[in-house]
Structure formats: structure tokens, C-alpha cells
């Protein structure tokens, strides 16, 4: 049975913030002689699926018999179904990524059938570790979230099913150096994040485990992303934790580690990569049902390497890209 992608994330966004969502529709101008059908195709939206939505959205701007008026701006439908059918060479619209990045092109099917859960650490009342650079306050949860969104978007491009577990209603992917700290993150399902650490971790793990049952038999992986500062100073490279006895978790971490090592060797020859892999009985690794990797992406207080990895947008994107490459490998390995 082919797997359909689930975008509960979009639904929740729509349900909780109808006004914001309405404003979030991407827009386009009608061209000379263009009808709705060709306008939708031009914007990578399947006319059979989006025709009705388009008419509903633009009722007051349409001409007789739903014709388009040349030069007029029209709102494009956002995919707000619980399930969507992403196909190669099509585009989906996912407001969670923000205005600039909400359109996602489905490039290929390399991750078709794979299910991913992205948890960026902390959020809500807990900003995680806090760093300072050039007078700016840097909150761990914001940087982990930005990289998490970039990763989620990459995975979607390869036709994976992706759940963004910790979520922010209005921070999409951000290209700035310094990401504003806020506290409005919530958890998939519309849950307010509690301050208590165990309650907080339990809440997100419970949501993941509910979905896990639904995808029984599929390749499912959970990635928990952090940007902490409590680790030894020398540990400034990306490092990984898996549950000690999890063979698949160990394999996942090894594959991600290997991929990052190779990428560093390519883009910064001679730099060396000193990441590490270890088994630890951390809450998520212990309680989440999917095979999981807990990833420390950088040290938010390390003034050279750690912070540089975070404030440069290209670096945040590179981390997401390398993790994506590693996950494609892990998925392929799982089929051997
Ligand atoms: Zn953390």
C-alpha cells in the first residue's frame, strides 16, 4: 500500500490560527489569457485537487464563469488536508516553513515510505542553553528549530513523511544571523509545552508514539536536535547519542557520523572532524518507540566554532543537508 504523507502539522496550524493562515497564502498574478487550470499548473498545484479551493479563496476576484482577470493578484491554496499526495515534480505548500520557504518541490522518491519525527530540543517556557555573541542573546531552542525545519523540508523534497514535533506558529525557516528568542512553541497536537522537564519530554514522546503505531512496519526514525553548552569544551563538533542496546540506533548514528566526516573532509580538507557516538539512557532514547538519534549540533557558548556553525545561515543549511544525506543512506541500508 503506498504511503500517503501526513501533514497534521498544517492542519493544526490552520485550526489554531485561521487569520494568520489566511494571510499566509502565497499569491500570484494572472497572466494574459490564463485560466485557473493553467495558473494552478504553473504554480505546481494539481488542478484536480486544488480547483475548488482556488475558487473558494478567490471568489470575489474572479470574472464571469470563474475566469481570471489579467494582472490581478490571486491567492493560491495551501495544502491543509491531513494527508497529501506529493509526487515527483509537484509542489506542496507547508506554512510551517514560513513565507519564503513554504513551497516545497518534490524532487524524487528516495525517501518514499520513510517516516521521520523531528524534535528540536526545549521550546515553550524553556529556551535551553543560552549563549551570547556580539551583544545578542542566542537561545538554543531557536537554532535547533531552524535547523530542524531545514532538515524536515529537505526530507519532504525526497518524498518522506515528516512530522515536526516541536513547532512554532510564526517562526518559519529564518535566514538571519541572530534568531529572536520567543516562548510560543508548542507540540504537535496543539499542546502547550509545560516547564517541568519530565512532563515536557513525556508530552512530545507520547505524540510520537501515537503516530508510531499508525506506521507499524515502516522505517521510522526520530531525530532530536540540540545545541547545548553543558558538554566538555573540546566537544565542539557534532556528536551523537543512541540508546545503549539499540542496534539500529547505533547504526543510524554511525551512518550520520560517517556522512558528516566525509562532508567536512570535502569542504574543509585538513580541518578534521572530532565528533563522537555514545550510548546514553536519555529520556527520549529510552521512551520513544522509533529508532532514535539525539544529536548535539554545536556548543552555543563556544565562541569560535560552535557559534559560527549557528549564526551563519549557510552553515545551518549545510548541517541540515548533511543530516539528510546521512538519513538517505540509513534508509537505503535498512532495505539491504
Ligand atoms: Zn538542549
Tab-separated table of C-alpha atoms and ligand atoms in Angstrom:
chain	number	residue	atom	x	y	z
A	1	UNK	CA	0.000	0.000	0.000
A	2	UNK	CA	1.513	3.332	-0.915
A	3	UNK	CA	2.121	5.623	1.989
A	4	UNK	CA	0.482	8.966	1.931
A	5	UNK	CA	2.137	11.783	3.659
A	6	UNK	CA	0.521	13.196	6.705
A	7	UNK	CA	0.563	16.836	7.405
A	8	UNK	CA	-1.141	17.107	10.694
A	9	UNK	CA	1.196	19.999	11.220
A	10	UNK	CA	-0.553	22.071	8.608
A	11	UNK	CA	-3.984	21.182	9.916
A	12	UNK	CA	-3.105	22.226	13.411
A	13	UNK	CA	-1.696	25.443	12.154
A	14	UNK	CA	-4.883	26.143	10.250
A	15	UNK	CA	-7.150	25.246	13.135
A	16	UNK	CA	-5.385	27.291	15.721
A	17	UNK	CA	-4.609	30.370	13.658
A	18	UNK	CA	-7.162	30.853	10.905
A	19	UNK	CA	-6.434	34.529	10.432
A	20	UNK	CA	-2.701	34.155	10.167
A	21	UNK	CA	-3.119	31.252	7.778
A	22	UNK	CA	-5.390	33.224	5.520
A	23	UNK	CA	-2.701	35.851	5.193
A	24	UNK	CA	-0.113	33.173	4.619
A	25	UNK	CA	-1.476	32.015	1.292
A	26	UNK	CA	1.093	32.561	-1.395
A	27	UNK	CA	-0.125	34.750	-4.226
A	28	UNK	CA	0.401	35.011	-7.953
A	29	UNK	CA	-0.686	37.391	-10.715
A	30	UNK	CA	-2.847	36.085	-13.548
A	31	UNK	CA	-1.154	36.237	-16.930
A	32	UNK	CA	-2.623	37.170	-20.275
A	33	UNK	CA	-5.197	34.626	-21.432
A	34	UNK	CA	-4.637	32.394	-18.432
A	35	UNK	CA	-7.346	30.241	-16.870
A	36	UNK	CA	-7.414	28.716	-13.404
A	37	UNK	CA	-6.211	25.382	-14.724
A	38	UNK	CA	-3.016	26.759	-16.239
A	39	UNK	CA	-2.414	29.119	-13.332
A	40	UNK	CA	-2.521	26.183	-10.908
A	41	UNK	CA	-0.249	24.085	-13.090
A	42	UNK	CA	2.195	26.957	-13.374
A	43	UNK	CA	2.315	27.020	-9.571
A	44	UNK	CA	2.759	23.274	-9.304
A	45	UNK	CA	-0.671	22.668	-7.833
A	46	UNK	CA	-2.695	19.830	-9.279
A	47	UNK	CA	-5.863	21.376	-10.816
A	48	UNK	CA	-7.958	18.316	-9.985
A	49	UNK	CA	-7.105	18.713	-6.308
A	50	UNK	CA	-6.978	22.472	-5.913
A	51	UNK	CA	-9.546	23.872	-8.340
A	52	UNK	CA	-12.366	24.111	-5.782
A	53	UNK	CA	-10.108	25.570	-3.110
A	54	UNK	CA	-8.825	28.152	-5.529
A	55	UNK	CA	-12.329	29.276	-6.477
A	56	UNK	CA	-13.370	29.459	-2.823
A	57	UNK	CA	-10.319	31.532	-1.926
A	58	UNK	CA	-10.669	33.980	-4.779
A	59	UNK	CA	-14.424	34.182	-5.278
A	60	UNK	CA	-14.569	37.968	-5.142
A	61	UNK	CA	-11.679	38.427	-7.604
A	62	UNK	CA	-12.938	36.156	-10.357
A	63	UNK	CA	-14.714	37.214	-13.522
A	64	UNK	CA	-17.761	35.689	-15.141
A	65	UNK	CA	-17.778	31.853	-15.149
A	66	UNK	CA	-14.723	31.904	-12.889
A	67	UNK	CA	-12.414	33.476	-15.424
A	68	UNK	CA	-9.216	35.178	-14.284
A	69	UNK	CA	-8.600	38.869	-14.702
A	70	UNK	CA	-5.224	39.629	-16.234
A	71	UNK	CA	-2.782	41.271	-13.826
A	72	UNK	CA	-4.957	40.636	-10.778
A	73	UNK	CA	-3.375	39.010	-7.742
A	74	UNK	CA	-4.808	35.647	-6.715
A	75	UNK	CA	-4.274	33.628	-3.607
A	76	UNK	CA	-3.003	30.103	-4.028
A	77	UNK	CA	-4.484	27.282	-1.975
A	78	UNK	CA	-2.399	25.968	0.882
A	79	UNK	CA	-2.451	22.271	1.388
A	80	UNK	CA	-4.418	21.984	4.582
A	81	UNK	CA	-5.525	18.394	4.240
A	82	UNK	CA	-4.418	15.885	6.800
A	83	UNK	CA	-2.973	13.786	4.022
A	84	UNK	CA	-1.379	14.912	0.846
A	85	UNK	CA	-0.104	13.173	-2.217
A	86	UNK	CA	3.296	14.513	-3.022
A	87	UNK	CA	4.543	13.401	-6.379
A	88	UNK	CA	7.794	13.917	-8.142
A	89	UNK	CA	7.827	17.262	-9.972
A	90	UNK	CA	4.949	18.616	-7.934
A	91	UNK	CA	4.961	21.257	-5.264
A	92	UNK	CA	3.389	21.261	-1.855
A	93	UNK	CA	2.736	24.283	0.333
A	94	UNK	CA	3.590	23.957	4.012
A	95	UNK	CA	3.129	27.151	6.030
A	96	UNK	CA	5.194	25.782	8.920
A	97	UNK	CA	8.323	26.673	6.912
A	98	UNK	CA	7.345	30.339	6.655
A	99	UNK	CA	6.543	32.525	3.673
A	100	UNK	CA	9.893	32.254	1.953
A	101	UNK	CA	10.170	28.516	2.229
A	102	UNK	CA	6.643	27.176	2.342
A	103	UNK	CA	6.670	25.884	-1.213
A	104	UNK	CA	8.382	22.530	-1.360
A	105	UNK	CA	9.263	20.838	-4.640
A	106	UNK	CA	9.121	17.069	-4.523
A	107	UNK	CA	12.351	16.182	-6.266
A	108	UNK	CA	12.483	12.424	-6.095
A	109	UNK	CA	11.282	9.372	-4.205
A	110	UNK	CA	14.476	8.463	-2.370
A	111	UNK	CA	12.723	8.567	0.992
A	112	UNK	CA	9.323	7.347	-0.069
A	113	UNK	CA	7.879	5.153	2.664
A	114	UNK	CA	10.221	6.539	5.346
A	115	UNK	CA	8.715	8.334	8.342
A	116	UNK	CA	10.660	10.926	10.332
A	117	UNK	CA	9.979	12.726	13.576
A	118	UNK	CA	11.945	15.907	14.149
A	119	UNK	CA	12.160	17.113	17.717
A	120	UNK	CA	14.096	20.291	18.223
A	121	UNK	CA	15.073	20.417	21.865
A	122	UNK	CA	13.396	22.581	24.520
A	123	UNK	CA	10.869	25.219	23.407
A	124	UNK	CA	7.941	26.992	25.025
A	125	UNK	CA	8.904	28.208	28.502
A	126	UNK	CA	12.337	26.573	28.213
A	127	UNK	CA	14.827	28.223	25.847
A	128	UNK	CA	17.505	25.593	26.555
A	129	UNK	CA	21.093	26.753	26.709
A	130	UNK	CA	21.708	30.449	26.224
A	131	UNK	CA	24.733	31.920	24.514
A	132	UNK	CA	25.906	35.473	23.921
A	133	UNK	CA	27.555	36.857	20.823
A	134	UNK	CA	28.115	40.480	19.846
A	135	UNK	CA	25.527	41.630	22.320
A	136	UNK	CA	22.923	39.166	21.071
A	137	UNK	CA	21.234	36.590	23.231
A	138	UNK	CA	21.210	33.226	21.494
A	139	UNK	CA	18.624	30.658	22.588
A	140	UNK	CA	19.268	27.001	21.916
A	141	UNK	CA	15.672	26.171	21.036
A	142	UNK	CA	15.534	28.738	18.212
A	143	UNK	CA	18.671	27.465	16.459
A	144	UNK	CA	17.748	23.813	16.907
A	145	UNK	CA	14.314	24.642	15.491
A	146	UNK	CA	15.686	26.434	12.451
A	147	UNK	CA	17.975	23.529	11.581
A	148	UNK	CA	15.145	21.092	12.324
A	149	UNK	CA	12.847	22.869	9.862
A	150	UNK	CA	15.549	22.890	7.210
A	151	UNK	CA	16.021	19.180	7.752
A	152	UNK	CA	12.267	18.495	7.621
A	153	UNK	CA	11.950	20.425	4.381
A	154	UNK	CA	14.854	18.519	2.809
A	155	UNK	CA	13.303	15.211	3.769
A	156	UNK	CA	9.973	16.234	2.239
A	157	UNK	CA	11.743	17.012	-1.024
A	158	UNK	CA	12.653	13.337	-1.208
A	159	UNK	CA	9.065	12.341	-0.527
A	160	UNK	CA	9.413	11.244	3.089
A	161	UNK	CA	6.621	11.538	5.633
A	162	UNK	CA	7.773	14.104	8.162
A	163	UNK	CA	6.437	15.269	11.487
A	164	UNK	CA	7.725	18.464	13.005
A	165	UNK	CA	7.054	17.647	16.655
A	166	UNK	CA	8.062	20.849	18.434
A	167	UNK	CA	6.585	23.713	16.492
A	168	UNK	CA	6.385	27.460	16.328
A	169	UNK	CA	3.284	29.153	14.893
A	170	UNK	CA	5.150	32.040	13.273
A	171	UNK	CA	8.850	31.253	13.054
A	172	UNK	CA	9.420	29.594	9.737
A	173	UNK	CA	12.889	28.971	8.376
A	174	UNK	CA	14.836	32.135	9.131
A	175	UNK	CA	17.869	33.355	7.241
A	176	UNK	CA	19.086	35.879	9.797
A	177	UNK	CA	22.218	35.518	11.872
A	178	UNK	CA	20.544	36.098	15.196
A	179	UNK	CA	17.244	34.385	15.789
A	180	UNK	CA	14.891	36.095	18.203
A	181	UNK	CA	14.134	34.172	21.383
A	182	UNK	CA	10.429	33.578	21.978
A	183	UNK	CA	8.241	31.244	24.001
A	184	UNK	CA	5.311	30.393	21.751
A	185	UNK	CA	6.495	26.957	20.646
A	186	UNK	CA	4.044	24.134	21.149
A	187	UNK	CA	3.924	20.417	20.484
A	188	UNK	CA	2.259	18.594	17.604
A	189	UNK	CA	-1.384	18.115	18.502
A	190	UNK	CA	-1.672	21.711	19.726
A	191	UNK	CA	-0.216	21.040	23.174
A	192	UNK	CA	1.148	23.823	25.335
A	193	UNK	CA	4.667	22.939	26.492
A	194	UNK	CA	4.986	22.554	30.271
A	195	UNK	CA	8.003	23.847	32.170
A	196	UNK	CA	8.641	20.640	34.071
A	197	UNK	CA	11.313	18.730	32.200
A	198	UNK	CA	9.918	15.218	32.569
A	199	UNK	CA	6.388	16.359	31.682
A	200	UNK	CA	7.778	18.178	28.704
A	201	UNK	CA	9.700	15.200	27.357
A	202	UNK	CA	6.810	12.873	28.075
A	203	UNK	CA	4.415	15.078	26.132
A	204	UNK	CA	6.447	15.035	22.925
A	205	UNK	CA	7.368	11.362	23.205
A	206	UNK	CA	3.704	10.426	23.702
A	207	UNK	CA	2.744	12.225	20.491
A	208	UNK	CA	5.464	10.422	18.568
A	209	UNK	CA	4.484	7.034	19.970
A	210	UNK	CA	0.851	7.539	18.957
A	211	UNK	CA	1.933	8.082	15.369
A	212	UNK	CA	4.432	5.254	15.517
A	213	UNK	CA	1.624	2.703	15.878
A	214	UNK	CA	-0.015	4.044	12.765
A	215	UNK	CA	3.093	3.407	10.704
A	216	UNK	CA	3.893	-0.018	12.056
A	217	UNK	CA	6.166	-1.879	9.665
A	218	UNK	CA	7.645	1.276	8.162
A	219	UNK	CA	11.140	2.621	8.512
A	220	UNK	CA	10.688	5.239	11.241
A	221	UNK	CA	13.384	7.439	12.730
A	222	UNK	CA	13.345	10.135	15.376
A	223	UNK	CA	15.928	12.910	15.402
A	224	UNK	CA	16.250	15.051	18.484
A	225	UNK	CA	18.323	18.159	17.871
A	226	UNK	CA	20.195	20.158	20.486
A	227	UNK	CA	22.663	22.996	20.659
A	228	UNK	CA	23.833	22.703	24.230
A	229	UNK	CA	26.697	24.068	26.237
A	230	UNK	CA	26.952	21.694	29.156
A	231	UNK	CA	29.422	19.389	27.454
A	232	UNK	CA	33.190	19.479	27.707
A	233	UNK	CA	34.853	22.317	25.837
A	234	UNK	CA	36.708	20.048	23.449
A	235	UNK	CA	33.418	18.569	22.290
A	236	UNK	CA	32.704	21.254	19.725
A	237	UNK	CA	31.896	19.022	16.785
A	238	UNK	CA	28.547	17.424	16.040
A	239	UNK	CA	28.101	14.353	18.200
A	240	UNK	CA	25.525	11.626	18.661
A	241	UNK	CA	23.765	9.567	21.304
A	242	UNK	CA	21.740	6.412	20.815
A	243	UNK	CA	20.047	4.111	23.293
A	244	UNK	CA	22.832	1.796	24.525
A	245	UNK	CA	21.293	-1.516	23.422
A	246	UNK	CA	19.686	-0.260	20.224
A	247	UNK	CA	21.478	-1.793	17.242
A	248	UNK	CA	19.533	0.249	14.743
A	249	UNK	CA	20.066	3.401	16.775
A	250	UNK	CA	23.805	2.725	16.797
A	251	UNK	CA	23.765	2.096	13.053
A	252	UNK	CA	21.852	5.318	12.478
A	253	UNK	CA	24.354	7.355	14.496
A	254	UNK	CA	27.294	5.682	12.767
A	255	UNK	CA	25.893	6.464	9.340
A	256	UNK	CA	25.213	10.096	10.237
A	257	UNK	CA	28.666	10.397	11.790
A	258	UNK	CA	30.354	8.892	8.741
A	259	UNK	CA	28.451	11.190	6.377
A	260	UNK	CA	29.384	14.309	8.308
A	261	UNK	CA	33.011	13.243	8.491
A	262	UNK	CA	33.084	12.787	4.722
A	263	UNK	CA	31.404	16.118	4.064
A	264	UNK	CA	33.815	18.002	6.318
A	265	UNK	CA	36.754	16.306	4.600
A	266	UNK	CA	35.391	17.530	1.297
A	267	UNK	CA	34.530	21.145	2.136
A	268	UNK	CA	37.252	21.821	4.695
A	269	UNK	CA	40.125	19.441	3.974
A	270	UNK	CA	42.548	19.270	6.856
A	271	UNK	CA	40.007	20.546	9.354
A	272	UNK	CA	39.351	17.113	10.779
A	273	UNK	CA	36.121	16.087	12.429
A	274	UNK	CA	36.108	15.144	16.064
A	275	UNK	CA	32.533	14.175	16.681
A	276	UNK	CA	31.646	11.121	18.725
A	277	UNK	CA	28.989	8.481	19.256
A	278	UNK	CA	27.902	7.140	22.625
A	279	UNK	CA	25.102	5.172	24.215
A	280	UNK	CA	23.033	7.040	26.802
A	281	UNK	CA	19.775	6.414	28.545
A	282	UNK	CA	18.302	9.820	27.870
A	283	UNK	CA	14.535	10.199	28.235
A	284	UNK	CA	13.607	10.292	24.553
A	285	UNK	CA	16.016	7.499	23.646
A	286	UNK	CA	14.501	5.391	26.411
A	287	UNK	CA	10.818	6.101	25.825
A	288	UNK	CA	10.315	6.839	22.158
A	289	UNK	CA	9.314	3.858	20.017
A	290	UNK	CA	11.060	4.828	16.760
A	291	UNK	CA	14.760	4.226	16.360
A	292	UNK	CA	16.224	7.455	17.673
A	293	UNK	CA	19.299	9.625	17.496
A	294	UNK	CA	19.986	12.500	19.868
A	295	UNK	CA	22.231	14.976	18.129
A	296	UNK	CA	24.300	17.792	19.576
A	297	UNK	CA	24.811	20.167	16.691
A	298	UNK	CA	27.052	22.744	18.283
A	299	UNK	CA	28.100	24.348	21.517
A	300	UNK	CA	26.176	27.584	21.828
A	301	UNK	CA	28.817	29.072	24.113
A	302	UNK	CA	31.837	28.130	22.096
A	303	UNK	CA	32.852	31.494	20.715
A	304	UNK	CA	34.544	30.355	17.542
A	305	UNK	CA	33.386	27.105	16.009
A	306	UNK	CA	30.160	26.482	17.880
A	307	UNK	CA	28.597	29.872	17.390
A	308	UNK	CA	29.876	30.208	13.864
A	309	UNK	CA	28.133	26.999	12.950
A	310	UNK	CA	24.901	28.540	14.195
A	311	UNK	CA	24.857	32.173	13.136
A	312	UNK	CA	25.881	31.612	9.527
A	313	UNK	CA	22.779	30.580	7.651
A	314	UNK	CA	24.801	28.577	5.140
A	315	UNK	CA	26.194	26.526	7.982
A	316	UNK	CA	22.748	25.793	9.374
A	317	UNK	CA	21.647	24.704	5.921
A	318	UNK	CA	24.776	22.603	5.439
A	319	UNK	CA	24.130	20.722	8.685
A	320	UNK	CA	20.565	20.001	7.554
A	321	UNK	CA	21.816	18.867	4.150
A	322	UNK	CA	24.417	16.538	5.593
A	323	UNK	CA	21.960	15.002	8.016
A	324	UNK	CA	19.597	14.483	5.077
A	325	UNK	CA	22.321	12.708	3.115
A	326	UNK	CA	23.019	10.511	6.113
A	327	UNK	CA	19.348	9.653	6.567
A	328	UNK	CA	19.011	8.696	2.901
A	329	UNK	CA	21.916	6.313	3.444
A	330	UNK	CA	20.439	4.889	6.607
A	331	UNK	CA	17.121	4.316	4.844
A	332	UNK	CA	18.889	2.558	1.988
A	333	UNK	CA	20.884	0.426	4.421
A	334	UNK	CA	17.675	-0.601	6.165
A	335	UNK	CA	16.459	-2.212	2.965
A	336	UNK	CA	19.563	-4.353	2.467
B	1	LIG	ZN1	19.355	21.014	24.698
